[in-house]
Short mmCIF file of C-alpha atoms and ligand atoms in Angstrom, two decimals:
data_model
loop_
_atom_site.label_atom_id
_atom_site.label_comp_id
_atom_site.label_asym_id
_atom_site.label_seq_id
_atom_site.Cartn_x
_atom_site.Cartn_y
_atom_site.Cartn_z
CA MET A 1 25.71 2.68 -9.02
CA GLU A 2 23.77 2.03 -6.43
CA GLY A 3 19.53 2.67 -7.11
CA LYS A 4 17.87 4.92 -4.63
CA ALA A 5 16.14 3.28 -1.83
CA TYR A 6 12.12 4.17 -1.25
CA PHE A 7 9.68 4.12 1.57
CA ALA A 8 6.48 4.62 1.96
CA SER A 9 3.83 3.37 4.38
CA ASP A 10 0.31 3.40 5.84
CA PHE A 11 -1.25 3.27 2.04
CA HIS A 12 -4.27 1.91 3.83
CA LEU A 13 -5.78 0.38 0.43
CA GLY A 14 -9.38 -0.76 0.69
CA ALA A 15 -10.46 2.55 3.31
CA PRO A 16 -12.41 3.67 3.99
CA ASP A 17 -14.80 2.71 0.31
CA LEU A 18 -13.58 1.05 -2.64
CA GLU A 19 -13.86 4.24 -4.52
CA THR A 20 -11.94 6.56 -2.44
CA SER A 21 -9.60 3.70 -2.26
CA ARG A 22 -9.00 3.23 -6.16
CA LYS A 23 -8.37 7.13 -6.58
CA ARG A 24 -5.80 6.70 -3.66
CA GLU A 25 -4.15 3.22 -5.60
CA ARG A 26 -4.22 5.19 -8.59
CA ILE A 27 -2.23 7.89 -7.29
CA ILE A 28 -0.18 5.56 -5.92
CA VAL A 29 0.53 3.08 -8.93
CA GLN A 30 1.81 6.26 -10.52
CA TRP A 31 4.23 7.46 -7.77
CA LEU A 32 5.39 3.54 -8.40
CA ASP A 33 6.01 3.65 -12.19
CA GLU A 34 8.30 7.09 -11.69
CA ILE A 35 10.53 5.58 -8.90
CA GLY A 36 11.02 2.58 -10.89
CA SER A 37 13.70 4.32 -13.24
CA ASP A 38 16.19 4.78 -10.46
CA ALA A 39 15.16 2.59 -7.54
CA GLY A 40 17.10 -0.11 -5.99
CA SER A 41 15.24 -1.14 -3.23
CA LEU A 42 12.07 0.17 -1.87
CA TYR A 43 10.48 -0.58 1.66
CA LEU A 44 6.78 -0.56 2.19
CA VAL A 45 6.56 0.02 5.93
CA GLY A 46 3.40 -1.33 6.87
CA ASP A 47 -0.45 -0.69 6.84
CA VAL A 48 -0.28 -1.12 2.81
CA PHE A 49 -4.14 -2.29 2.92
CA ASP A 50 -6.60 -1.86 5.63
CA PHE A 51 -7.27 -4.74 5.60
CA TRP A 52 -5.74 -8.26 4.63
CA HIS A 53 -5.95 -12.34 5.15
CA ASP A 54 -4.07 -14.94 3.23
CA TYR A 55 -6.78 -17.56 3.08
CA THR A 56 -5.10 -20.92 1.94
CA HIS A 57 -7.39 -20.86 -1.30
CA VAL A 58 -8.75 -16.90 -1.57
CA VAL A 59 -7.53 -13.97 -2.21
CA PRO A 60 -8.91 -10.69 -1.23
CA LYS A 61 -10.58 -9.04 -3.71
CA GLY A 62 -9.24 -5.72 -5.38
CA PHE A 63 -5.54 -3.58 -5.70
CA VAL A 64 -5.22 -5.56 -8.83
CA SER A 65 -2.95 -2.60 -10.29
CA TYR A 66 -1.22 -2.22 -7.65
CA LEU A 67 -0.45 -5.72 -7.09
CA ALA A 68 0.78 -6.03 -10.88
CA LYS A 69 2.94 -3.02 -10.11
CA ILE A 70 4.59 -4.74 -7.27
CA LYS A 71 5.23 -7.36 -9.38
CA ALA A 72 6.60 -5.29 -12.43
CA LEU A 73 9.34 -3.64 -10.21
CA VAL A 74 10.23 -6.19 -8.02
CA GLU A 75 10.77 -8.06 -12.08
CA SER A 76 12.60 -5.34 -13.11
CA GLY A 77 15.09 -5.83 -10.71
CA VAL A 78 14.17 -3.69 -8.12
CA LYS A 79 14.26 -5.01 -3.93
CA VAL A 80 10.80 -4.58 -2.23
CA TYR A 81 10.27 -5.10 1.48
CA GLN A 82 6.97 -5.03 3.23
CA PHE A 83 6.45 -4.51 6.47
CA LYS A 84 3.23 -5.78 8.53
CA GLY A 85 1.68 -3.24 10.13
CA ASN A 86 -1.29 -3.51 12.29
CA HIS A 87 -3.65 -3.49 9.46
CA ASP A 88 -2.52 -6.35 7.19
CA MET A 89 -0.44 -8.67 10.07
CA TRP A 90 -1.93 -11.20 8.71
CA LEU A 91 0.07 -11.97 5.35
CA TYR A 92 1.37 -15.34 5.69
CA GLY A 93 2.80 -16.11 1.71
CA TYR A 94 1.02 -14.65 -1.03
CA LEU A 95 2.88 -11.37 -1.40
CA SER A 96 5.90 -13.25 -0.71
CA ASP A 97 5.37 -16.18 -3.40
CA GLU A 98 3.13 -14.47 -5.67
CA LEU A 99 4.99 -10.94 -6.14
CA GLY A 100 8.68 -11.67 -5.20
CA VAL A 101 8.10 -9.38 -1.86
CA GLU A 102 10.09 -9.88 1.17
CA VAL A 103 7.82 -9.89 4.02
CA LEU A 104 9.56 -8.24 7.37
CA ALA A 105 7.42 -8.80 10.65
CA GLN A 106 10.36 -7.24 13.15
CA PRO A 107 11.75 -4.21 13.25
CA HIS A 108 15.04 -4.38 10.47
CA MET A 109 18.16 -2.62 10.35
CA ALA A 110 19.71 -1.81 6.48
CA HIS A 111 23.08 -0.57 5.54
CA LEU A 112 22.26 2.04 2.21
CA HIS A 113 24.35 4.91 0.72
CA GLY A 114 26.68 4.27 3.86
CA LYS A 115 23.77 5.05 6.23
CA THR A 116 22.48 2.94 8.92
CA LEU A 117 19.02 2.73 8.89
CA TYR A 118 16.54 1.02 11.81
CA LEU A 119 13.02 0.41 10.26
CA ALA A 120 9.86 -0.39 11.82
CA HIS A 121 5.89 -0.04 11.46
CA GLY A 122 5.63 0.99 15.00
CA ASP A 123 2.94 -0.30 16.44
CA GLY A 124 3.23 -1.93 19.43
CA LEU A 125 6.86 0.00 19.89
CA GLY A 126 7.76 2.35 22.75
CA PRO A 127 6.33 2.89 26.43
CA GLY A 128 2.43 2.62 27.24
CA ASP A 129 0.24 1.63 24.87
CA TYR A 130 -0.88 -1.48 26.88
CA GLY A 131 -4.62 -2.07 25.28
CA TYR A 132 -3.07 -2.07 21.69
CA LYS A 133 -0.39 -4.83 22.66
CA LEU A 134 -2.71 -6.32 24.49
CA VAL A 135 -5.04 -6.57 21.27
CA LYS A 136 -2.11 -7.25 19.16
CA GLY A 137 -1.09 -10.27 21.34
CA ILE A 138 -4.57 -11.41 20.63
CA PHE A 139 -4.44 -11.16 17.01
CA SER A 140 -1.03 -12.45 16.59
CA ASN A 141 -2.11 -15.23 18.46
CA LYS A 142 -2.51 -18.29 16.87
CA LEU A 143 -5.61 -19.81 18.17
CA CYS A 144 -7.39 -16.86 17.40
CA GLN A 145 -5.57 -16.41 13.24
CA PHE A 146 -6.94 -20.68 12.99
CA ILE A 147 -10.46 -19.46 14.37
CA PHE A 148 -10.70 -16.26 11.88
CA ARG A 149 -9.41 -18.73 8.68
CA TRP A 150 -12.37 -21.11 9.28
CA ILE A 151 -14.87 -18.13 9.52
CA HIS A 152 -16.25 -17.91 5.60
CA PRO A 153 -14.71 -14.71 3.75
CA ASP A 154 -18.15 -13.03 3.34
CA LEU A 155 -18.11 -12.84 6.69
CA GLY A 156 -14.89 -12.30 8.00
CA VAL A 157 -13.51 -9.81 5.36
CA PRO A 158 -16.61 -7.24 6.06
CA LEU A 159 -16.32 -7.93 9.93
CA ALA A 160 -12.28 -7.42 9.95
CA SER A 161 -12.57 -4.77 7.74
CA TYR A 162 -15.22 -2.72 10.06
CA LEU A 163 -13.12 -3.52 13.09
CA SER A 164 -10.67 -2.06 11.24
CA GLY A 165 -11.64 1.13 10.22
CA GLN A 166 -13.07 2.22 13.88
CA SER A 167 -9.44 1.55 14.54
CA ARG A 168 -8.08 3.42 12.19
CA LEU A 169 -10.56 5.91 13.08
CA ALA A 170 -9.67 5.88 16.91
CA GLU A 171 -5.88 6.61 15.95
CA SER A 172 -6.08 9.00 13.63
CA VAL A 173 -8.27 11.09 16.74
CA ALA A 174 -5.75 10.22 19.33
CA ASN A 175 -2.78 10.99 16.57
CA ALA A 176 -3.87 14.71 15.36
CA ALA A 177 -0.68 16.41 16.88
CA TRP A 178 2.70 16.33 17.39
CA GLN A 179 2.80 14.86 21.15
CA GLY A 180 6.09 16.55 22.03
CA GLU A 181 9.52 14.80 21.98
CA ASP A 182 9.13 12.93 25.57
CA LYS A 183 5.71 11.76 24.44
CA GLU A 184 6.09 10.64 20.91
CA ARG A 185 6.90 7.00 21.82
CA LEU A 186 8.25 6.32 18.63
CA MET A 187 10.92 9.18 19.11
CA VAL A 188 10.94 7.51 23.13
CA HIS A 189 11.67 3.77 21.20
CA ALA A 190 14.13 5.40 18.63
CA LYS A 191 16.35 7.29 21.68
CA GLN A 192 16.07 3.76 23.75
CA ILE A 193 17.24 1.58 21.03
CA LEU A 194 19.95 4.32 20.07
CA GLY A 195 21.40 4.34 23.64
CA LYS A 196 21.35 0.52 23.50
CA HIS A 197 23.26 -0.76 20.59
CA LEU A 198 26.64 -0.88 20.19
CA GLU A 199 26.69 0.36 16.09
CA HIS A 200 26.07 4.19 15.35
CA ILE A 201 22.25 4.83 13.52
CA ASP A 202 21.60 7.27 11.10
CA TYR A 203 17.74 6.86 10.93
CA PHE A 204 15.05 5.60 12.36
CA VAL A 205 12.12 5.13 9.87
CA PHE A 206 8.85 4.39 11.01
CA GLY A 207 5.01 4.60 9.54
CA HIS A 208 1.99 3.85 11.77
CA ARG A 209 1.77 7.38 13.19
CA HIS A 210 0.32 9.25 9.88
CA TYR A 211 3.04 11.98 11.02
CA PRO A 212 5.20 13.36 8.17
CA ILE A 213 8.50 14.20 9.77
CA VAL A 214 12.08 14.64 9.92
CA HIS A 215 13.27 14.95 13.50
CA PRO A 216 16.58 14.96 14.54
CA ILE A 217 17.77 13.02 17.39
CA GLY A 218 21.33 14.39 19.01
CA THR A 219 23.51 15.93 16.18
CA MET A 220 24.07 12.58 13.93
CA SER A 221 21.02 10.64 14.12
CA ALA A 222 17.16 11.13 12.97
CA TYR A 223 14.01 10.42 13.57
CA VAL A 224 11.83 9.86 10.54
CA ASN A 225 8.01 9.02 9.76
CA LEU A 226 7.20 8.36 6.48
CA GLY A 227 3.39 9.97 7.40
CA ASP A 228 0.79 8.54 4.77
CA TRP A 229 -1.13 8.39 1.40
CA ILE A 230 -4.48 9.16 3.06
CA GLY A 231 -3.64 12.80 3.50
CA HIS A 232 -0.28 13.59 3.39
CA ASN A 233 1.11 11.19 0.01
CA THR A 234 4.70 11.16 1.77
CA PHE A 235 7.57 9.12 0.58
CA GLY A 236 11.37 8.74 1.75
CA VAL A 237 14.14 8.79 -0.45
CA LEU A 238 17.96 7.63 0.57
CA GLN A 239 20.75 8.36 -2.08
CA ALA A 240 24.50 9.29 -2.09
CA ASP A 241 23.70 12.76 -0.75
CA GLY A 242 21.38 11.87 2.03
CA PHE A 243 18.34 11.08 3.26
CA TYR A 244 14.78 13.34 1.93
CA LEU A 245 11.08 13.23 3.15
CA LYS A 246 9.30 14.43 -0.13
CA LYS A 247 5.82 15.24 -0.62
CA TYR A 248 4.40 13.12 -3.87
CA LEU A 249 2.27 16.30 -5.70
CA GLY A 250 1.03 14.04 -8.90
CA PRO A 251 2.40 13.31 -12.52
CA GLY A 252 6.53 13.94 -12.21
CA LYS A 253 5.97 16.52 -9.42
CA HIS A 254 7.42 16.35 -5.83
CA MET A 255 8.39 18.26 -2.78
CA VAL A 256 10.93 18.26 -0.40
CA LEU A 257 9.83 18.21 3.12
CA PRO A 258 12.59 20.23 5.23
CA PRO A 259 14.00 19.09 8.17
CA THR A 260 12.28 20.74 11.75
CA GLU A 261 13.99 21.35 14.71
CA SER A 262 9.97 22.42 15.99
CA PRO A 263 7.78 20.12 14.32
CA ARG A 264 4.81 22.04 12.81
CA ASN A 265 1.56 20.54 12.54
CA LEU A 266 1.63 19.09 8.87
CA HIS A 267 -2.69 17.94 9.23
CA GLN A 268 -3.46 21.85 8.20
CA ASP A 269 -1.33 21.67 5.07
MN1 MN B 301 -1.67 3.26 10.03
#
């Protein structure tokens, strides 16, 4: 039997401080432990780390129980994918070499349980957002990456973590409420892809937005945002009878979030 496919994003491990992050890491590891029993694949849809940089000989401190759990899942036969997010785009090879995770930088199509999925972290997709697209261009620039690599980690990591926190705060203010179907960039992006893609797509699954929702596109497709593990602890699961967005409530407990016709503001609960 085909194992279930699980989806989660935006753990932002490391933020806003070590103590808070460790508490969140424990909950995430507990959840990973539970899904290990029936998972065939796990898609980590970006911003797993609030900041990450692969140096040639140095690994950023922290996240040991999380990294060990991911390695254990891979070794038990779960296929683990991790998208680069806007906070952790500097993954060069550590996660793939050391943990056996497949790192993805571009939108990815998956065929699972008879469904077709379009997956992406979501940063820089859709109309507008030119300021961010410029910043992403700079961070993706080989010369800038080369220069950052030569800043001592004791200086470079706190500096980048600070900038990462600033950008996360700016995003969370801008993203507080649902903008409406025609203004939500990832929703617009999904509709554009659906319009020009030859193959039917059942689910568009993104992170980045930190707003958990399943919202229909026409009658045959849906936009899914996985939310985050800062305030929502939400995840997706695709199994034989369809896709569910769920909220993890603690050991052994989760609830299904119903698909919406008109989005409710989950930030209030
Ligand atoms: Mn994020």
